Amino acid sequence: MPGGPGVGATQGFPAYGNDGGPSTEAFPVYDSQADGPSGPTGGGFGSRPAGGPSAAAEAEAASWPGPDLDGPLPTPVPAPAPAVPRPTPPADNKAAAKPAEPAKKGRSKLVLAGGGIVALLGVAYGAGLLLNHSDVPKGTTVLGVDISGSRDEAVSKLQTAFGTRAATPLQLSVGGKPVELKPDKAGLTLDSQTTVRNAAGSDYNPITVIGSLLGNERVADAVMPVDEEKLTVALQELAGTAGSVTEGTITFDTGKAVAVPGKAGTTLDVDGSVDLVTKAFRDQVGTGKAAVVQLPTVTKEPVVGQAELDRAMKEFAEPAMSANATVKAGPKSINFGKLSLPKILSMQAVDGRLTEKFDLEALKATYGNTFDGVLITRGTGARTAVTPQDVAGALGKALRGKTTAERTVVIDTNPS
């Protein structure tokens, strides 16, 4: 067991007092005799009973200010635990990642630069809007031609650039035979008015507006409508002249009718040619090149077969050439016979049926001034001269007659 002066420092007691010696305030005060510590009973460490220890023991006890080592020691007071050091914050901590002063200055410069760019773009956008105040915005093109400006100017630019191209006949080939097709007859046009109307109007897209200042194009489509019904009719007429099919027909020669059977052959595929002709026209307008377009063909039998030839010969052609036919109007009349009829009469197929066809110019040349002065009252009440149509109507009826009376027809000048 430790003992002696200073033991208290090891056990947590005060080590020394103000006079340089060991502090005894934590212990009871001892006198030289038998006075114990003050208390209600007077007992304590300093009391001794009669017949106690010797004087030497008393002197030793009086000289030791500490507790009685023979008795139980006071409970030692533990020393305070050393302070636990605070952990060092990790290197990737927000405080560690906090930018230094120079970085803040750099970021400020970037913000200012960004603000300047935004302001510059705003000025450019406003300038672009100011320059694009016309009907057709600056930089608008159609097929590579700039049409910006007023609407009238834009239409004029389109007509100047593409008018000739849109009117040039298309160069086609049907079964190796070259043919031409006029666009306006086939319902193919360049609609300049609609093209400009679609291209006109302000574009407020910032990219487009600012881009116009830099020379960027704003591309508009050329409007080229197609009248498909008109195109189909034009192709059907083309098929009749360009195909190799021979239709059955009847010819008239020197007083007799001759049946001519048809022959199968190739003809223009009308349905398969519509899209090709449309594309050829648009390519020609866009490029200015009139390339020859090969159109598809199909094998076709003649529309007029032998049965129709036999019917037409019996009902019209043979009676027509059997004798003279007479047409009268008022007091005047004229005969048509084997010499004059072949000049003015032919047959044509209409919906697969052969019908007569009169050459009106040749007919007028034949009757000349025969009916001059004869007037016909029309349905409107007007009275007009005899026309080739009036004569052809009467002649067609007379040619079907079998008797002389049936072959003489009078033009009614006062129809009810």
XYZ file of C-alpha atoms in Angstrom:
416
model
C 0.000 0.000 0.000
C 1.377 3.511 -0.755
C 1.888 5.837 2.191
C 3.636 8.962 3.383
C 3.290 12.515 2.270
C 1.883 13.083 -1.163
C -0.057 9.858 -1.326
C -3.148 11.860 -1.801
C -1.972 13.114 -5.193
C -1.940 9.605 -6.500
C -5.386 8.838 -5.109
C -6.990 12.059 -6.314
C -6.633 14.046 -3.027
C -5.198 17.592 -2.894
C -1.372 17.439 -2.863
C -0.154 20.580 -1.046
C -1.513 23.547 0.784
C -0.629 27.229 0.670
C 2.230 26.855 3.215
C 4.098 24.416 1.001
C 3.205 21.308 3.036
C 0.673 18.718 2.493
C -2.883 19.898 2.685
C -4.790 18.402 5.618
C -8.159 20.049 5.047
C -9.576 16.849 3.787
C -8.752 15.104 7.046
C -10.009 15.665 10.659
C -7.946 18.002 12.818
C -5.908 16.232 15.548
C -4.805 17.725 18.846
C -1.945 16.669 21.104
C -4.014 14.699 23.468
C -7.126 12.795 23.111
C -9.470 15.345 21.423
C -10.993 13.794 18.409
C -12.611 15.555 15.664
C -15.480 17.763 16.519
C -18.736 16.068 16.405
C -21.703 15.419 18.454
C -20.210 12.403 20.209
C -16.550 13.459 20.453
C -15.436 10.109 19.103
C -13.380 9.553 16.006
C -9.874 8.849 14.985
C -8.384 10.922 17.891
C -10.217 9.234 20.781
C -8.545 6.480 22.667
C -9.790 4.346 25.463
C -8.101 3.833 28.704
C -5.267 1.485 28.653
C -4.548 2.471 24.978
C -1.291 2.387 23.065
C 2.097 3.530 24.363
C 3.483 7.067 24.162
C 5.604 6.145 21.179
C 2.575 5.030 19.326
C 0.794 8.171 20.339
C 3.656 10.313 19.151
C 3.670 8.481 15.833
C -0.057 8.907 15.549
C 0.211 12.556 16.398
C 2.915 13.092 13.808
C 0.954 11.414 10.871
C -1.682 13.625 9.541
C -3.153 11.121 7.149
C -5.717 8.469 7.702
C -5.122 5.377 9.631
C -3.337 3.005 7.347
C -4.415 0.096 9.370
C -8.013 0.828 8.698
C -9.841 0.736 5.355
C -8.561 3.219 2.755
C -10.907 5.802 1.344
C -12.351 5.000 -2.096
C -9.952 6.344 -4.709
C -11.440 8.992 -7.023
C -10.581 8.166 -10.631
C -8.752 10.795 -12.636
C -10.802 12.454 -15.400
C -10.496 10.637 -18.730
C -8.417 12.425 -21.351
C -10.447 14.355 -23.936
C -11.212 12.379 -27.087
C -9.810 14.229 -30.105
C -12.389 15.221 -32.745
C -12.121 13.303 -35.984
C -10.593 15.128 -38.911
C -13.261 15.870 -41.565
C -12.900 13.769 -44.751
C -11.056 15.318 -47.667
C -14.183 15.299 -49.901
C -16.190 17.167 -47.317
C -18.162 20.193 -48.609
C -15.940 22.509 -46.622
C -12.849 20.929 -48.195
C -14.448 21.231 -51.657
C -15.281 24.870 -51.126
C -13.634 26.803 -53.949
C -10.882 29.147 -53.130
C -11.222 32.853 -53.688
C -9.651 32.831 -57.164
C -12.255 30.249 -58.376
C -15.094 32.554 -57.297
C -13.646 35.330 -59.376
C -13.388 33.023 -62.420
C -17.006 31.976 -62.076
C -18.086 35.586 -61.919
C -16.311 36.244 -65.195
C -18.137 33.316 -66.822
C -21.492 34.622 -65.604
C -20.734 38.061 -67.000
C -19.620 36.546 -70.312
C -22.804 34.457 -70.502
C -24.938 37.519 -69.817
C -23.155 39.371 -72.602
C -23.827 36.561 -75.059
C -27.533 36.492 -74.167
C -27.740 40.247 -74.652
C -26.002 39.962 -78.036
C -28.410 37.242 -79.152
C -31.324 39.420 -78.093
C -30.043 42.313 -80.201
C -29.507 39.967 -83.161
C -33.050 38.561 -82.776
C -34.530 42.051 -82.776
C -32.505 43.016 -85.840
C -33.661 39.873 -87.622
C -37.321 40.643 -86.905
C -36.826 44.176 -88.198
C -35.302 42.961 -91.460
C -37.969 40.272 -91.937
C -40.935 42.632 -91.920
C -41.735 41.922 -95.633
C -44.484 39.532 -96.794
C -42.001 36.787 -97.644
C -39.159 36.735 -95.052
C -35.541 37.308 -96.006
C -33.726 34.179 -97.165
C -36.886 32.321 -98.318
C -36.185 30.114 -101.330
C -38.266 27.919 -103.644
C -36.361 25.311 -105.670
C -33.173 27.250 -104.922
C -34.513 30.667 -106.045
C -34.775 33.503 -103.498
C -38.335 34.889 -103.512
C -38.150 37.157 -100.437
C -39.945 40.495 -100.626
C -43.546 41.487 -101.229
C -46.072 38.954 -102.508
C -46.187 40.473 -105.970
C -42.398 40.437 -106.157
C -42.304 36.801 -105.038
C -44.862 35.748 -107.693
C -42.921 37.623 -110.354
C -39.673 35.902 -109.331
C -41.342 32.502 -109.556
C -42.783 33.197 -113.011
C -39.450 34.477 -114.265
C -37.540 31.469 -112.960
C -40.012 28.678 -113.686
C -42.710 29.954 -116.087
C -40.997 28.688 -119.235
C -40.145 25.353 -117.659
C -43.751 24.796 -116.559
C -45.048 25.451 -120.098
C -42.508 23.326 -122.008
C -44.064 20.124 -123.500
C -42.997 16.907 -121.800
C -40.917 14.544 -123.916
C -42.378 11.028 -123.667
C -41.917 7.681 -125.364
C -44.637 5.062 -125.848
C -43.450 1.729 -127.197
C -40.374 3.399 -128.671
C -42.419 6.098 -130.376
C -41.580 9.670 -129.241
C -44.546 11.826 -128.299
C -45.099 15.184 -126.600
C -47.590 16.188 -123.941
C -48.386 19.817 -123.090
C -48.569 20.317 -119.302
C -51.546 22.698 -119.398
C -53.556 20.226 -121.503
C -52.736 17.460 -119.013
C -53.709 19.482 -115.917
C -50.112 20.011 -114.749
C -49.328 23.511 -113.425
C -47.086 25.509 -111.105
C -49.354 27.436 -108.729
C -47.257 30.536 -108.017
C -49.959 32.294 -106.002
C -50.444 29.414 -103.572
C -46.690 28.868 -103.330
C -46.156 32.487 -102.267
C -49.151 32.454 -99.926
C -47.728 29.422 -98.125
C -44.260 30.993 -97.937
C -45.490 34.366 -96.678
C -45.836 35.253 -93.007
C -43.385 35.957 -90.208
C -41.348 33.187 -88.636
C -40.619 34.002 -84.974
C -38.366 31.027 -84.340
C -35.133 32.563 -82.906
C -32.951 30.100 -84.814
C -34.598 31.025 -88.114
C -34.637 34.778 -87.432
C -30.983 34.983 -86.363
C -29.991 32.523 -89.079
C -31.416 34.864 -91.734
C -28.854 37.483 -90.649
C -26.115 34.925 -91.269
C -27.385 34.090 -94.752
C -29.250 30.885 -93.851
C -32.032 29.737 -96.201
C -35.685 29.305 -95.304
C -36.850 26.656 -97.778
C -40.475 26.723 -99.010
C -42.135 24.061 -101.171
C -43.299 24.733 -104.728
C -47.010 23.987 -105.110
C -47.658 21.987 -108.301
C -51.219 20.607 -108.238
C -52.387 17.879 -110.620
C -55.838 17.641 -112.188
C -55.901 13.839 -112.357
C -59.126 13.677 -114.381
C -57.706 15.995 -117.024
C -54.400 14.101 -117.033
C -56.174 10.765 -117.520
C -58.131 12.066 -120.522
C -54.944 13.452 -122.086
C -53.181 10.117 -121.653
C -56.110 8.236 -123.151
C -55.952 10.442 -126.244
C -52.213 9.837 -126.381
C -52.792 6.089 -126.193
C -55.044 6.275 -129.246
C -52.295 7.797 -131.366
C -49.149 6.237 -129.918
C -50.265 2.622 -129.476
C -49.915 -0.168 -132.010
C -53.460 -1.490 -131.603
C -55.573 -1.242 -134.763
C -59.261 -0.691 -134.102
C -61.922 -2.211 -136.316
C -63.619 0.398 -138.495
C -65.504 0.989 -141.771
C -64.251 3.097 -144.664
C -66.197 4.570 -147.574
C -64.751 4.535 -151.058
C -66.375 5.213 -154.427
C -69.859 4.137 -153.636
C -69.185 1.271 -151.274
C -68.500 0.599 -147.597
C -65.520 -1.551 -146.574
C -65.180 -3.249 -143.152
C -61.618 -3.173 -141.730
C -61.042 -5.666 -138.855
C -58.936 -4.539 -135.904
C -55.642 -6.046 -134.708
C -54.263 -6.565 -131.199
C -51.144 -4.649 -130.206
C -49.576 -2.552 -127.467
C -50.973 0.664 -126.115
C -50.160 3.141 -123.404
C -50.796 1.983 -119.843
C -52.795 5.006 -118.725
C -53.071 4.129 -115.017
C -49.384 3.251 -114.800
C -48.343 6.495 -116.503
C -50.079 9.031 -114.264
C -47.409 9.119 -111.543
C -44.529 8.990 -114.054
C -45.839 11.956 -116.023
C -46.474 13.909 -112.818
C -42.912 13.299 -111.626
C -41.511 14.191 -115.068
C -43.283 17.549 -114.942
C -42.051 18.389 -111.432
C -38.495 17.360 -112.308
C -38.601 19.534 -115.405
C -39.774 22.548 -113.413
C -37.194 21.952 -110.690
C -34.181 21.218 -112.900
C -35.029 22.745 -116.270
C -34.156 19.473 -118.006
C -36.687 17.920 -120.383
C -35.562 14.294 -120.158
C -37.416 11.717 -122.279
C -39.646 9.553 -120.069
C -40.364 5.974 -121.080
C -44.029 5.239 -120.377
C -45.283 1.678 -119.786
C -47.395 -0.159 -122.329
C -49.846 -3.049 -122.178
C -51.094 -5.531 -124.728
C -54.598 -4.726 -125.849
C -57.228 -6.258 -128.096
C -59.204 -3.926 -130.381
C -62.332 -2.531 -128.826
C -64.338 -2.968 -132.024
C -64.602 -6.669 -132.776
C -66.076 -8.530 -135.713
C -69.573 -8.568 -134.212
C -69.677 -4.766 -134.010
C -68.344 -4.470 -137.548
C -71.140 -6.694 -138.847
C -73.813 -4.679 -137.010
C -72.507 -1.295 -138.212
C -72.245 -2.495 -141.817
C -75.839 -3.769 -141.855
C -77.523 -0.894 -139.982
C -75.696 2.089 -141.448
C -72.711 1.681 -143.788
C -74.348 -0.402 -146.540
C -77.655 1.564 -146.596
C -75.660 4.850 -146.581
C -73.923 3.976 -149.859
C -76.906 2.266 -151.494
C -78.280 5.412 -153.196
C -78.296 9.198 -153.120
C -79.560 11.015 -150.033
C -81.365 14.371 -150.306
C -81.526 17.232 -147.794
C -84.068 20.076 -148.168
C -84.456 23.377 -146.302
C -87.293 25.714 -147.374
C -87.437 25.806 -151.180
C -83.850 24.600 -151.619
C -82.250 21.105 -151.635
C -79.042 19.167 -152.417
C -78.173 15.516 -153.159
C -75.294 13.563 -151.585
C -74.016 10.441 -153.353
C -71.099 8.083 -153.924
C -68.702 10.869 -154.948
C -69.367 13.386 -152.183
C -70.085 11.035 -149.261
C -66.564 9.483 -148.961
C -65.209 13.037 -148.462
C -67.453 13.877 -145.559
C -68.351 10.514 -143.971
C -66.401 8.158 -141.657
C -66.971 5.857 -138.662
C -65.554 6.120 -135.162
C -65.721 3.952 -132.045
C -67.577 5.431 -129.084
C -67.722 3.185 -126.018
C -67.026 0.182 -128.237
C -69.793 1.026 -130.715
C -69.218 2.357 -134.257
C -71.086 5.565 -135.123
C -70.999 7.885 -138.128
C -68.851 11.012 -138.083
C -69.206 13.976 -140.431
C -66.402 16.305 -141.413
C -68.305 19.595 -141.031
C -65.821 21.639 -143.035
C -65.990 19.198 -145.944
C -69.793 19.150 -145.633
C -70.030 22.955 -145.786
C -67.719 22.972 -148.793
C -69.995 20.427 -150.485
C -73.325 22.258 -150.111
C -71.728 25.720 -150.468
C -74.365 28.504 -150.683
C -77.270 26.165 -151.404
C -79.205 27.222 -148.311
C -78.364 30.908 -148.305
C -81.380 33.013 -147.262
C -83.112 30.139 -145.471
C -83.703 30.944 -141.791
C -84.516 28.574 -138.996
C -86.452 29.596 -135.898
C -84.467 28.458 -132.876
C -85.728 27.501 -129.437
C -84.841 30.985 -128.173
C -87.104 32.522 -130.796
C -84.189 33.812 -132.838
C -84.143 33.161 -136.596
C -80.718 32.197 -137.956
C -79.159 30.742 -141.129
C -78.784 27.045 -141.821
C -75.606 25.614 -140.274
C -73.468 22.543 -141.162
C -74.798 20.906 -137.982
C -78.373 21.295 -139.297
C -77.413 19.647 -142.589
C -75.461 16.808 -140.894
C -78.441 15.955 -138.663
C -80.774 15.652 -141.639
C -78.210 13.725 -143.740
C -77.590 11.143 -141.038
C -81.290 10.293 -140.997
C -81.548 10.198 -144.809
C -78.586 7.764 -145.171
C -80.455 5.136 -143.146
C -83.514 5.211 -145.414
C -84.301 2.351 -147.777
C -86.798 4.053 -150.056
C -86.506 7.316 -151.995
C -88.997 8.983 -149.643
C -87.072 7.793 -146.576
C -83.824 9.062 -148.121
C -85.185 12.591 -148.480
C -85.194 14.651 -145.280
C -86.512 18.187 -144.835
C -84.970 20.534 -142.269
C -87.807 21.985 -140.167
C -87.392 25.746 -140.235
C -90.238 26.432 -137.791
C -90.092 23.774 -135.088
C -92.952 23.953 -132.568
